[in-house]
Each structure stands twice: as structure tokens, then as C-alpha cells.
XYZ file of C-alpha atoms in Angstrom:
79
model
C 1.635 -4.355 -12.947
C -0.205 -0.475 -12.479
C -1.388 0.412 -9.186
C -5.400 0.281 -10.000
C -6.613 3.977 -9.080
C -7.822 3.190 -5.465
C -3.728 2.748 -4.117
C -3.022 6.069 -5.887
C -4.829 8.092 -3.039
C -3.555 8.122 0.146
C -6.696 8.826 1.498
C -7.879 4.841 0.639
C -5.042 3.179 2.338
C -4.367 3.245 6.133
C -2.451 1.364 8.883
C -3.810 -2.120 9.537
C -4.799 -2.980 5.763
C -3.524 -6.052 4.021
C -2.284 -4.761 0.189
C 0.191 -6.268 -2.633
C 3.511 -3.826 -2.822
C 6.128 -3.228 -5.533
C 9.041 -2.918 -3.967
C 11.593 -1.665 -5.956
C 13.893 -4.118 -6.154
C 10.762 -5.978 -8.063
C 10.061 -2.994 -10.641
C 11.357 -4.687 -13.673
C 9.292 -7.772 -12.634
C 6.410 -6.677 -11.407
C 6.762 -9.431 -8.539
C 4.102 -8.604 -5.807
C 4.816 -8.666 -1.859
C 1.777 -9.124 -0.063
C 1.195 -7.789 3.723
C -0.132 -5.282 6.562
C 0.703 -1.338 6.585
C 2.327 -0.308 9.229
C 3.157 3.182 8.074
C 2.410 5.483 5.197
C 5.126 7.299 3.774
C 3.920 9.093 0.993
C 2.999 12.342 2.109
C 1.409 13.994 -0.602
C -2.625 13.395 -1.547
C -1.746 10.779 -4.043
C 1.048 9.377 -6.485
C 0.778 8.164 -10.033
C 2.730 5.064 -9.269
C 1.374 4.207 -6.130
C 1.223 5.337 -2.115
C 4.515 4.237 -0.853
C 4.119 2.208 2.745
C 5.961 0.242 4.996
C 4.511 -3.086 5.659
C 4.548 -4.854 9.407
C 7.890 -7.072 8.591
C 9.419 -3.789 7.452
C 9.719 -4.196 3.527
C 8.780 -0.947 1.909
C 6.917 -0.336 -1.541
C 4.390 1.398 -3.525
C 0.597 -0.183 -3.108
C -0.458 -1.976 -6.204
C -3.724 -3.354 -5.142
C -5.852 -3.428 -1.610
C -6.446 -6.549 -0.449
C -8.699 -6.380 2.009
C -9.614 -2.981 4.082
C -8.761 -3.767 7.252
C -10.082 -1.610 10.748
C -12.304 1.628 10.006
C -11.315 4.362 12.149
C -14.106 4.534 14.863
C -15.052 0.681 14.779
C -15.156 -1.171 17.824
C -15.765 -4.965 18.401
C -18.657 -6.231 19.573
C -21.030 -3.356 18.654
């Protein structure tokens, strides 16, 4: 599977997000690992095969898809 163009930017993913990963283990077969980011470890602006993270368990991989965006910076509950 290709990263769609949103999890090439690092700018579109950030800590708390739930996302599918490649890690690379799963390169030949494309198998997707689903969780939360913990960490972004990609440090440049973006990445033609995807911004590489490290999810809450600890697996690490390159973003394929965004699942769901997870807390904006500045939210707060209950506003």
C-alpha cells in the first residue's frame, strides 16, 4: 500500500492520532498495524514513503493512512 499524500507531511500527523503503519518488517506485504502516535521521528517536513512514528505499544513505522485526527492543539473539554 502508498502512504495517501496527507501521512507524507509531518505537519498532518501529531501525538495522540490513531493511523495504520508499515512497519518494516511488513514492507513486502503491505500488512497494516493500526494504533496511537506517541512520537514522531521523522524530522524533516515530509517523506515520500511516509512520516515515520512510534506508536503507544512501541512498534515503529511509516504512516500509511490517518485514521482518525485525534486532540487539536489548543482544545479543551467541555468548551
Amino acid at each position: 500500500m502508498t502512504p495517501d499524500n496527507s501521512s507524507r507531511q509531518r505537519a498532518n500527523i501529531r501525538p495522540g492520532m490513531t493511523v495504520d503503519i508499515i512497519q518494516k518488517s511488513d514492507q513486502r506485504s503491505g500488512k497494516l498495524t493500526r494504533g496511537t502516535v506517541q512520537e514522531i521521528l521523522t524530522g524533516s517536513v515530509s517523506h515520500p514513503h511516509g512520516i515515520k512514528v512510534r506508536l503507544s505499544d512501541g512498534r515503529v513505522g511509516r504512516v500509511a493512512a490517518i485514521i482518525s485526527p485525534g486532540p487539536h492543539p489548543g482544545d479543551s473539554s467541555g468548551a
